[in-house]
Amino acid sequence: MTTDPHTTQAAPGGPRPWARTARGANLLGSDGRLGITIFEEVTALAQHHAAINLGQGFPDEDGPREILDAARAAIADGANQYAPGQGLAVLRDAIAAHQERFYGLAVDPQTEVIVSTGATESIAAAILAFAGPGDEVLTFEPFYDSYGAVIGLSGATHTTAPLSAPDFQPDAATLEAAFTDRTRIVVVNNPHNPTGSVFRREALELIVRLAERHGAIIVTDEVYEHLRFGAAHVPIATLPGAAARTLTISSAGKTFSVTGWKIGWLSGPADLVAQVRTVKTFLTYTSGTPFQGAVAVGLGLPDEFYDSIASTLRRKRDLLGEGLRAAGFEVFEPEGTFFTMVDAAPLGIDDATALARRLPSLIGVAAIPVAMFCHEDGAERTRSLLRFAFCKRFDVIEEGARRLATLREHV
């Protein structure tokens, strides 16, 4: 029996793994044609039109000198070969110390922590470890696109609970209805990308109760844990009844502005961590040896550093918000992350995807349509919403805000 390697269907089974992945990430058209991510598309448009890219969420400034110097020193000292698959001990110790310092969480660095290639790999390894055909993986919607991709790859069914304007907090009744006895994993991204919301404690407590009721594992994506503007970060693992079923994930990229280093980590109960590590071992095994020790230095930086990154980002949020309001958008002020969501409906625009494709040539600014973070129904609900990133230099945001203020003249 032979099959065409380019088709989406495997014979005699269902879609091939790449097609499930693409469909989960909204990259597969109804005709089976494979597209590119909206991030690639918008970035290419920004480059073509010399536009300010406020779409893709990466900083344009380097992180703290201490950790950059530590990485250079590690390379010079020969830390250029494989690290242990579990991660360097110095980083695992630093992760455990960080969890105790900020949240009072006692984590055993020997058995309850693994280092990964960014948070993305930890998320993928956790979902692939515990979910498969017949299972459901629940996320909030809008959702970061990698969640949909890896859930599709796993063969599980991706279910969602919507987050609605203006506060983008989980609705208790809707969330309860979204859980079923097939819910194997609930993925909680808090602070939340793309909405910028920080979930209230009562919402987190409800997630724990529902996960316990239905026997689900909680996988948390907390990469924006230190990028908050007032509301305290509450890791789900600190809540009563949560620790035994929660895998906590974070990374260095957002906190230290080193997204290219791709150093993340996962912590939780030793038995669950060991099962995730089994999958993670055969994804990348290990990575970033000279960066791991440098990130350990970063995790030990004083409180003043952590306070300053949040306060600086708040000023950037406010500066961009002024430009977005001047443009005529309804602005949903974020409580965390480095993203601001807006509604284009006040401008008479109901198709934000079409607007995102026009903005680079129209006013020289790029943004991401929120519909791309949703399933079909969610895309309709968020049809007029855009996401802007404010993790850029002040001068870049100032110029972006100036250009945005001219939008009314062009639409």
GROMACS .gro file of C-alpha atoms in nm, residues 3-368:
model
  366
    3THR     CA    1   0.028   0.693   0.011
    4ASP     CA    2   0.100   1.038  -0.121
    5PRO     CA    3   0.337   1.200   0.133
    6HIS     CA    4   0.188   1.542   0.057
    7THR     CA    5  -0.172   1.459   0.145
    8THR     CA    6  -0.331   1.534   0.479
    9GLN     CA    7  -0.486   1.188   0.507
   10ALA     CA    8  -0.300   0.876   0.611
   11ALA     CA    9  -0.431   0.547   0.475
   12PRO     CA   10  -0.627   0.384   0.623
   13GLY     CA   11  -0.631   0.612   0.932
   14GLY     CA   12  -0.707   0.977   0.988
   15PRO     CA   13  -0.502   1.291   0.928
   16ARG     CA   14  -0.127   1.264   0.943
   17PRO     CA   15   0.047   1.410   1.252
   18TRP     CA   16   0.171   1.719   1.065
   19ALA     CA   17  -0.183   1.788   0.945
   20ARG     CA   18  -0.327   1.754   1.297
   21THR     CA   19  -0.060   1.996   1.418
   22ALA     CA   20  -0.130   2.245   1.140
   23ARG     CA   21  -0.504   2.226   1.191
   24GLY     CA   22  -0.463   2.280   1.564
   25ALA     CA   23  -0.260   2.595   1.496
   26ASN     CA   24  -0.510   2.728   1.237
   27LEU     CA   25  -0.259   2.675   0.956
   28LEU     CA   26  -0.457   2.426   0.749
   29GLY     CA   27  -0.723   2.556   0.514
   30SER     CA   28  -1.050   2.380   0.443
   31ASP     CA   29  -0.898   2.274   0.111
   32GLY     CA   30  -0.606   2.106   0.288
   33ARG     CA   31  -0.354   2.370   0.184
   34LEU     CA   32  -0.084   2.454   0.439
   35GLY     CA   33  -0.035   2.819   0.534
   36ILE     CA   34   0.216   3.010   0.746
   37THR     CA   35   0.164   3.155   1.092
   38ILE     CA   36   0.015   3.501   1.120
   39PHE     CA   37   0.335   3.603   1.299
   40GLU     CA   38   0.542   3.516   0.993
   41GLU     CA   39   0.296   3.690   0.763
   42VAL     CA   40   0.274   4.012   0.963
   43THR     CA   41   0.650   4.024   1.026
   44ALA     CA   42   0.714   3.988   0.652
   45LEU     CA   43   0.469   4.272   0.581
   46ALA     CA   44   0.636   4.489   0.846
   47GLN     CA   45   0.977   4.429   0.690
   48HIS     CA   46   0.850   4.496   0.339
   49HIS     CA   47   0.693   4.829   0.439
   50ALA     CA   48   0.961   4.928   0.695
   51ALA     CA   49   0.685   4.929   0.956
   52ILE     CA   50   0.724   4.929   1.333
   53ASN     CA   51   0.654   4.570   1.437
   54LEU     CA   52   0.425   4.579   1.738
   55GLY     CA   53   0.289   4.239   1.640
   56GLN     CA   54   0.540   3.973   1.740
   57GLY     CA   55   0.612   3.968   2.112
   58PHE     CA   56   0.987   3.987   2.142
   59PRO     CA   57   1.185   4.264   2.317
   60ASP     CA   58   1.423   4.482   2.115
   61GLU     CA   59   1.658   4.545   2.411
   62ASP     CA   60   1.903   4.306   2.574
   63GLY     CA   61   1.858   4.174   2.924
   64PRO     CA   62   2.060   4.245   3.240
   65ARG     CA   63   2.436   4.283   3.195
   66GLU     CA   64   2.499   4.031   3.473
   67ILE     CA   65   2.344   3.741   3.288
   68LEU     CA   66   2.485   3.840   2.948
   69ASP     CA   67   2.835   3.848   3.100
   70ALA     CA   68   2.772   3.513   3.271
   71ALA     CA   69   2.679   3.353   2.938
   72ARG     CA   70   2.992   3.492   2.769
   73ALA     CA   71   3.207   3.366   3.054
   74ALA     CA   72   3.049   3.021   3.036
   75ILE     CA   73   3.125   2.996   2.665
   76ALA     CA   74   3.482   3.110   2.721
   77ASP     CA   75   3.522   2.859   3.004
   78GLY     CA   76   3.415   2.570   2.781
   79ALA     CA   77   3.052   2.510   2.883
   80ASN     CA   78   2.967   2.423   2.523
   81GLN     CA   79   2.874   2.055   2.533
   82TYR     CA   80   2.560   1.871   2.642
   83ALA     CA   81   2.414   1.963   2.977
   84PRO     CA   82   2.243   1.680   3.169
   85GLY     CA   83   1.902   1.602   3.025
   86GLN     CA   84   1.736   1.721   3.344
   87GLY     CA   85   1.927   2.051   3.325
   88LEU     CA   86   2.232   2.188   3.503
   89ALA     CA   87   2.213   2.145   3.880
   90VAL     CA   88   2.296   2.512   3.934
   91LEU     CA   89   1.987   2.616   3.737
   92ARG     CA   90   1.757   2.359   3.897
   93ASP     CA   91   1.872   2.481   4.237
   94ALA     CA   92   1.806   2.840   4.131
   95ILE     CA   93   1.456   2.752   4.005
   96ALA     CA   94   1.373   2.586   4.337
   97ALA     CA   95   1.508   2.888   4.526
   98HIS     CA   96   1.304   3.122   4.306
   99GLN     CA   97   0.980   2.932   4.377
  100GLU     CA   98   1.049   2.942   4.751
  101ARG     CA   99   1.155   3.309   4.748
  102PHE     CA  100   0.859   3.449   4.556
  103TYR     CA  101   0.577   3.206   4.634
  104GLY     CA  102   0.672   2.993   4.935
  105LEU     CA  103   0.668   2.679   4.719
  106ALA     CA  104   0.902   2.402   4.835
  107VAL     CA  105   1.039   2.226   4.525
  108ASP     CA  106   1.301   1.948   4.525
  109PRO     CA  107   1.553   2.043   4.255
  110GLN     CA  108   1.666   1.680   4.225
  111THR     CA  109   1.330   1.521   4.144
  112GLU     CA  110   1.074   1.797   4.085
  113VAL     CA  111   1.239   2.027   3.829
  114ILE     CA  112   1.346   1.986   3.466
  115VAL     CA  113   1.498   2.243   3.231
  116SER     CA  114   1.358   2.263   2.878
  117THR     CA  115   1.410   2.439   2.547
  118GLY     CA  116   1.189   2.731   2.637
  119ALA     CA  117   0.851   2.702   2.804
  120THR     CA  118   0.714   2.584   2.470
  121GLU     CA  119   0.893   2.250   2.498
  122SER     CA  120   0.774   2.197   2.855
  123ILE     CA  121   0.416   2.262   2.744
  124ALA     CA  122   0.450   2.026   2.450
  125ALA     CA  123   0.613   1.751   2.656
  126ALA     CA  124   0.345   1.777   2.925
  127ILE     CA  125   0.056   1.755   2.680
  128LEU     CA  126   0.216   1.471   2.483
  129ALA     CA  127   0.290   1.286   2.808
  130PHE     CA  128  -0.068   1.281   2.934
  131ALA     CA  129  -0.315   1.338   2.649
  132GLY     CA  130  -0.407   1.132   2.346
  133PRO     CA  131  -0.699   1.016   2.132
  134GLY     CA  132  -1.021   1.009   2.334
  135ASP     CA  133  -0.897   1.272   2.580
  136GLU     CA  134  -0.983   1.640   2.595
  137VAL     CA  135  -0.739   1.922   2.666
  138LEU     CA  136  -0.910   2.239   2.785
  139THR     CA  137  -0.763   2.585   2.729
  140PHE     CA  138  -0.896   2.934   2.761
  141GLU     CA  139  -0.980   3.117   2.440
  142PRO     CA  140  -0.810   3.314   2.288
  143PHE     CA  141  -0.519   3.071   2.326
  144TYR     CA  142  -0.150   3.084   2.239
  145ASP     CA  143  -0.121   2.905   1.905
  146SER     CA  144   0.132   2.644   2.018
  147TYR     CA  145  -0.130   2.496   2.252
  148GLY     CA  146  -0.359   2.416   1.962
  149ALA     CA  147  -0.071   2.277   1.758
  150VAL     CA  148   0.055   2.030   2.017
  151ILE     CA  149  -0.296   1.927   2.124
  152GLY     CA  150  -0.362   1.847   1.759
  153LEU     CA  151  -0.038   1.650   1.738
  154SER     CA  152  -0.133   1.450   2.048
  155GLY     CA  153  -0.460   1.337   1.890
  156ALA     CA  154  -0.663   1.473   2.181
  157THR     CA  155  -0.964   1.701   2.136
  158HIS     CA  156  -0.904   2.071   2.202
  159THR     CA  157  -1.188   2.224   2.403
  160THR     CA  158  -1.206   2.586   2.516
  161ALA     CA  159  -1.360   2.822   2.769
  162PRO     CA  160  -1.397   3.177   2.636
  163LEU     CA  161  -1.254   3.491   2.796
  164SER     CA  162  -1.472   3.789   2.712
  165ALA     CA  163  -1.424   4.166   2.712
  166PRO     CA  164  -1.380   4.385   2.898
  167ASP     CA  165  -1.200   4.205   3.183
  168PHE     CA  166  -1.126   3.867   3.015
  169GLN     CA  167  -1.181   3.670   3.335
  170PRO     CA  168  -1.306   3.310   3.334
  171ASP     CA  169  -1.685   3.286   3.366
  172ALA     CA  170  -1.770   3.031   3.634
  173ALA     CA  171  -2.072   2.872   3.464
  174THR     CA  172  -1.906   2.857   3.124
  175LEU     CA  173  -1.588   2.709   3.268
  176GLU     CA  174  -1.778   2.444   3.462
  177ALA     CA  175  -1.966   2.346   3.147
  178ALA     CA  176  -1.639   2.317   2.953
  179PHE     CA  177  -1.503   2.048   3.186
  180THR     CA  178  -1.609   1.688   3.123
  181ASP     CA  179  -1.497   1.351   3.252
  182ARG     CA  180  -1.281   1.329   2.937
  183THR     CA  181  -1.087   1.642   3.034
  184ARG     CA  182  -0.739   1.508   3.092
  185ILE     CA  183  -0.550   1.840   3.106
  186VAL     CA  184  -0.648   2.202   3.164
  187VAL     CA  185  -0.387   2.452   3.041
  188VAL     CA  186  -0.385   2.777   3.237
  189ASN     CA  187  -0.189   3.069   3.090
  190ASN     CA  188  -0.169   3.331   3.365
  191PRO     CA  189  -0.091   3.619   3.316
  192HIS     CA  190  -0.272   3.556   2.991
  193ASN     CA  191  -0.151   3.605   2.634
  194PRO     CA  192  -0.306   3.767   2.430
  195THR     CA  193  -0.562   3.935   2.659
  196GLY     CA  194  -0.321   4.066   2.925
  197SER     CA  195  -0.556   3.956   3.204
  198VAL     CA  196  -0.440   3.826   3.542
  199PHE     CA  197  -0.684   3.566   3.671
  200ARG     CA  198  -0.851   3.638   4.004
  201ARG     CA  199  -0.788   3.401   4.292
  202GLU     CA  200  -1.150   3.281   4.291
  203ALA     CA  201  -1.116   3.179   3.926
  204LEU     CA  202  -0.799   2.986   4.001
  205GLU     CA  203  -0.964   2.813   4.296
  206LEU     CA  204  -1.253   2.711   4.072
  207ILE     CA  205  -1.010   2.562   3.820
  208VAL     CA  206  -0.856   2.354   4.099
  209ARG     CA  207  -1.195   2.228   4.218
  210LEU     CA  208  -1.307   2.136   3.868
  211ALA     CA  209  -0.976   1.964   3.787
  212GLU     CA  210  -1.006   1.760   4.106
  213ARG     CA  211  -1.369   1.671   4.033
  214HIS     CA  212  -1.286   1.547   3.683
  215GLY     CA  213  -0.943   1.396   3.755
  216ALA     CA  214  -0.756   1.643   3.532
  217ILE     CA  215  -0.395   1.755   3.542
  218ILE     CA  216  -0.333   2.131   3.556
  219VAL     CA  217  -0.055   2.258   3.329
  220THR     CA  218   0.028   2.623   3.392
  221ASP     CA  219   0.209   2.860   3.157
  222GLU     CA  220   0.343   3.136   3.382
  223VAL     CA  221   0.608   3.294   3.159
  224TYR     CA  222   0.476   3.646   3.234
  225GLU     CA  223   0.477   3.591   3.612
  226HIS     CA  224   0.699   3.894   3.680
  227LEU     CA  225   0.539   4.121   3.418
  228ARG     CA  226   0.238   4.246   3.614
  229PHE     CA  227   0.101   4.592   3.683
  230GLY     CA  228  -0.049   4.573   4.030
  231ALA     CA  229  -0.227   4.240   4.060
  232ALA     CA  230  -0.021   3.983   4.247
  233HIS     CA  231   0.079   3.664   4.069
  234VAL     CA  232  -0.074   3.358   4.233
  235PRO     CA  233   0.070   3.027   4.107
  236ILE     CA  234  -0.204   2.765   4.105
  237ALA     CA  235   0.033   2.522   4.275
  238THR     CA  236   0.011   2.736   4.592
  239LEU     CA  237  -0.366   2.686   4.625
  240PRO     CA  238  -0.519   2.418   4.851
  241GLY     CA  239  -0.554   2.084   4.676
  242ALA     CA  240  -0.357   2.190   4.367
  243ALA     CA  241   0.004   2.086   4.423
  244ALA     CA  242  -0.043   1.713   4.362
  245ARG     CA  243  -0.195   1.767   4.015
  246THR     CA  244  -0.018   2.083   3.892
  247LEU     CA  245   0.280   2.121   3.658
  248THR     CA  246   0.416   2.476   3.675
  249ILE     CA  247   0.600   2.610   3.370
  250SER     CA  248   0.796   2.931   3.318
  251SER     CA  249   1.101   3.057   3.130
  252ALA     CA  250   1.379   3.314   3.117
  253GLY     CA  251   1.289   3.471   2.782
  254LYS     CA  252   1.025   3.723   2.889
  255THR     CA  253   1.158   3.806   3.237
  256PHE     CA  254   1.517   3.869   3.126
  257SER     CA  255   1.458   3.979   2.763
  258VAL     CA  256   1.654   3.683   2.625
  259THR     CA  257   1.390   3.513   2.412
  260GLY     CA  258   1.655   3.374   2.177
  261TRP     CA  259   1.816   3.171   2.454
  262LYS     CA  260   1.512   2.940   2.482
  263ILE     CA  261   1.561   2.835   2.844
  264GLY     CA  262   1.247   2.721   3.023
  265TRP     CA  263   1.156   2.492   3.309
  266LEU     CA  264   0.885   2.276   3.458
  267SER     CA  265   0.827   2.184   3.821
  268GLY     CA  266   0.571   1.975   4.006
  269PRO     CA  267   0.517   1.638   4.175
  270ALA     CA  268   0.809   1.403   4.117
  271ASP     CA  269   0.599   1.130   3.951
  272LEU     CA  270   0.442   1.369   3.700
  273VAL     CA  271   0.774   1.542   3.631
  274ALA     CA  272   0.941   1.206   3.563
  275GLN     CA  273   0.672   1.117   3.309
  276VAL     CA  274   0.708   1.452   3.132
  277ARG     CA  275   1.085   1.411   3.132
  278THR     CA  276   1.045   1.079   2.949
  279VAL     CA  277   0.887   1.265   2.657
  280LYS     CA  278   1.110   1.572   2.682
  281THR     CA  279   1.424   1.354   2.663
  282PHE     CA  280   1.332   1.249   2.310
  283LEU     CA  281   1.237   1.595   2.189
  284THR     CA  282   1.559   1.792   2.244
  285TYR     CA  283   1.724   1.592   2.524
  286THR     CA  284   1.906   1.909   2.634
  287SER     CA  285   2.000   2.255   2.510
  288GLY     CA  286   2.158   2.591   2.591
  289THR     CA  287   2.437   2.476   2.824
  290PRO     CA  288   2.616   2.815   2.857
  291PHE     CA  289   2.283   2.993   2.899
  292GLN     CA  290   2.157   2.771   3.181
  293GLY     CA  291   2.412   2.893   3.434
  294ALA     CA  292   2.354   3.252   3.322
  295VAL     CA  293   1.979   3.218   3.383
  296ALA     CA  294   2.059   3.088   3.732
  297VAL     CA  295   2.238   3.418   3.792
  298GLY     CA  296   1.929   3.605   3.672
  299LEU     CA  297   1.694   3.416   3.903
  300GLY     CA  298   1.908   3.531   4.194
  301LEU     CA  299   1.894   3.903   4.106
  302PRO     CA  300   1.761   4.130   4.383
  303ASP     CA  301   1.400   4.236   4.421
  304GLU     CA  302   1.485   4.578   4.278
  305PHE     CA  303   1.543   4.419   3.939
  306TYR     CA  304   1.207   4.244   3.937
  307ASP     CA  305   1.030   4.560   4.053
  308SER     CA  306   1.200   4.769   3.785
  309ILE     CA  307   1.110   4.549   3.489
  310ALA     CA  308   0.742   4.567   3.581
  311SER     CA  309   0.745   4.943   3.642
  312THR     CA  310   0.930   5.014   3.318
  313LEU     CA  311   0.689   4.796   3.125
  314ARG     CA  312   0.392   4.974   3.285
  315ARG     CA  313   0.521   5.307   3.147
  316LYS     CA  314   0.551   5.152   2.801
  317ARG     CA  315   0.198   5.010   2.830
  318ASP     CA  316   0.062   5.353   2.916
  319LEU     CA  317   0.254   5.523   2.634
  320LEU     CA  318   0.125   5.281   2.373
  321GLY     CA  319  -0.225   5.303   2.519
  322GLU     CA  320  -0.230   5.678   2.452
  323GLY     CA  321  -0.153   5.619   2.085
  324LEU     CA  322  -0.412   5.342   2.057
  325ARG     CA  323  -0.684   5.560   2.209
  326ALA     CA  324  -0.586   5.847   1.979
  327ALA     CA  325  -0.625   5.605   1.688
  328GLY     CA  326  -0.988   5.550   1.787
  329PHE     CA  327  -0.962   5.196   1.925
  330GLU     CA  328  -1.136   5.076   2.238
  331VAL     CA  329  -0.841   4.980   2.457
  332PHE     CA  330  -0.852   4.695   2.710
  333GLU     CA  331  -0.578   4.791   2.955
  334PRO     CA  332  -0.373   4.482   3.043
  335GLU     CA  333  -0.294   4.380   3.401
  336GLY     CA  334   0.007   4.177   3.291
  337THR     CA  335   0.218   4.047   2.999
  338PHE     CA  336   0.346   4.293   2.738
  339PHE     CA  337   0.040   4.292   2.514
  340THR     CA  338  -0.253   4.530   2.478
  341MET     CA  339  -0.575   4.420   2.309
  342VAL     CA  340  -0.799   4.668   2.131
  343ASP     CA  341  -1.132   4.665   1.953
  344ALA     CA  342  -1.148   4.824   1.608
  345ALA     CA  343  -1.530   4.836   1.606
  346PRO     CA  344  -1.544   5.205   1.715
  347LEU     CA  345  -1.364   5.283   1.388
  348GLY     CA  346  -1.637   5.104   1.194
  349ILE     CA  347  -1.404   4.809   1.129
  350ASP     CA  348  -1.528   4.459   1.204
  351ASP     CA  349  -1.251   4.259   1.033
  352ALA     CA  350  -0.931   4.304   1.232
  353THR     CA  351  -0.749   4.040   1.027
  354ALA     CA  352  -0.794   4.244   0.711
  355LEU     CA  353  -0.690   4.557   0.903
  356ALA     CA  354  -0.375   4.385   1.033
  357ARG     CA  355  -0.275   4.304   0.678
  358ARG     CA  356  -0.325   4.670   0.578
  359LEU     CA  357  -0.169   4.848   0.878
  360PRO     CA  358   0.198   4.809   0.775
  361SER     CA  359   0.138   4.986   0.442
  362LEU     CA  360  -0.134   5.216   0.577
  363ILE     CA  361   0.047   5.378   0.873
  364GLY     CA  362   0.370   5.179   0.911
  365VAL     CA  363   0.269   4.977   1.221
  366ALA     CA  364   0.214   4.601   1.253
  367ALA     CA  365  -0.024   4.417   1.488
  368ILE     CA  366  -0.171   4.068   1.526
   0.00000   0.00000   0.00000
